[in-house]
Amino acid sequence: MKIKYISDFFMREVKGGAELADDILINKLSKTHQITRQKCKDFSEENYDFWIVSNFVFLRQKHKDFLKNKNYVIIEHDHKFVKSRDVSCYENKIAPADQIVNCNFYRKAKLVFCQSQGHADNLINNLILDNVANFGCSFWSEKHLNILEDLCDTPKTFGNATINSSNKIKGTFQANRFCIKNKIKVKSIEPKGFNELMFELSQTKNLIFFPQVYESFCRLVLEARMLNCSVISNKNLGCTTEEWFSKYKGKELINFVRNKQEFNIQEFLKVIEGKDTVLKLEGKKYPKISLITSMFKGEKYIEKFMNNIISQTVFKYCELLIIDAASP
């Protein structure tokens, strides 16, 4: 099967969490299928059997419209259905209607794969979707898991640490302020390469981390748990919404992640092959909404009106009653 994998960036350009997870998934899928990578800005309208859409900020609207008629899934890494790509600033994580974007692009996908239950809930509650699946974990290479396994029993030589990141959304300022307020002695860890960062983290008893946006999963926190660290944080962590999160730590957690991601890959392959997956979540049950409108001499405007109505977020849960007001 010919598959095109679309994303804003891949590992050769950016080494972020999304790109790392995508790279592992691509390598796994390449063993059984023909995968072609393509950056969103270089998108070309070609014929493929299946399309996988990852981060798509740079994907033009005409290309989204092209994909709506194709067999595609979305692997959602954050919250691209909101203009700010963050829901944590809204009450109950529900964004105002004027802040919602890409609604129909999500709705037309075969499935939208989220990183955690909390992440999936955010998507379902904002867009009212019934095509959402939950990986319930991120993806790590065997090389990285081996490094974590080698380090997980490292003696803890200092008590508390924060990550010294220049990225404001990682909350370094808030973490340090928390330490000052609570008179906690803390070491600041520079976010170096993976090996160096994990080595320093492995010597830490507690990671203090306060992300300022909702992290769809948060690889760093799970890596800390794999290294037998405890974590002091806020409610912006998708990984903590998984039932298994508090059950495992250290080597037990590393083995769980190995098994979980292999299971996820097998379930993802089922979707590509047109089969059902247990990763798909049940859609929420909503009450039916009756929309009532009156019409007088509306023939000229009815088509535009109908197109507008059916594009509304909740229309699939609605009935439309048109009352003709004695038009001639």
PDB file of C-alpha atoms in Angstrom, residues 48 51 56-57 77 101 117 136 142 164 177 179 209 215 224 236 265 285-286 294 318 323-324:
ATOM      1  CA  TYR A  48      -2.057   7.510  -2.727  1.00  0.00           C
ATOM      2  CA  TRP A  51      -2.773   9.597   3.903  1.00  0.00           C
ATOM      3  CA  PHE A  56      -0.325  20.647   9.576  1.00  0.00           C
ATOM      4  CA  VAL A  57      -0.030  24.340  10.471  1.00  0.00           C
ATOM      5  CA  HIS A  77       0.095  16.286  18.690  1.00  0.00           C
ATOM      6  CA  VAL A 101     -10.564  26.262  13.439  1.00  0.00           C
ATOM      7  CA  GLN A 117      -7.358  10.566  27.339  1.00  0.00           C
ATOM      8  CA  GLY A 136      -2.715   6.672  25.363  1.00  0.00           C
ATOM      9  CA  GLU A 142      14.393   1.291  21.381  1.00  0.00           C
ATOM     10  CA  ASN A 164      16.127  25.788  32.482  1.00  0.00           C
ATOM     11  CA  ARG A 177       8.931  30.870  41.755  1.00  0.00           C
ATOM     12  CA  CYS A 179      10.645  26.727  44.728  1.00  0.00           C
ATOM     13  CA  PHE A 209       7.813  21.280  36.074  1.00  0.00           C
ATOM     14  CA  GLU A 215       0.670  19.201  27.175  1.00  0.00           C
ATOM     15  CA  ALA A 224      11.296  11.335  34.644  1.00  0.00           C
ATOM     16  CA  ASN A 236      -1.516  20.675  32.253  1.00  0.00           C
ATOM     17  CA  ILE A 265       1.309   0.256  16.054  1.00  0.00           C
ATOM     18  CA  LYS A 285     -24.281  11.345  23.601  1.00  0.00           C
ATOM     19  CA  TYR A 286     -25.789  14.783  23.055  1.00  0.00           C
ATOM     20  CA  SER A 294     -39.045  30.897   8.979  1.00  0.00           C
ATOM     21  CA  CYS A 318     -29.617  18.733  14.941  1.00  0.00           C
ATOM     22  CA  ILE A 323     -41.487  27.144   8.182  1.00  0.00           C
ATOM     23  CA  ASP A 324     -42.623  28.851   5.017  1.00  0.00           C
TER      24      ASP A 324
END
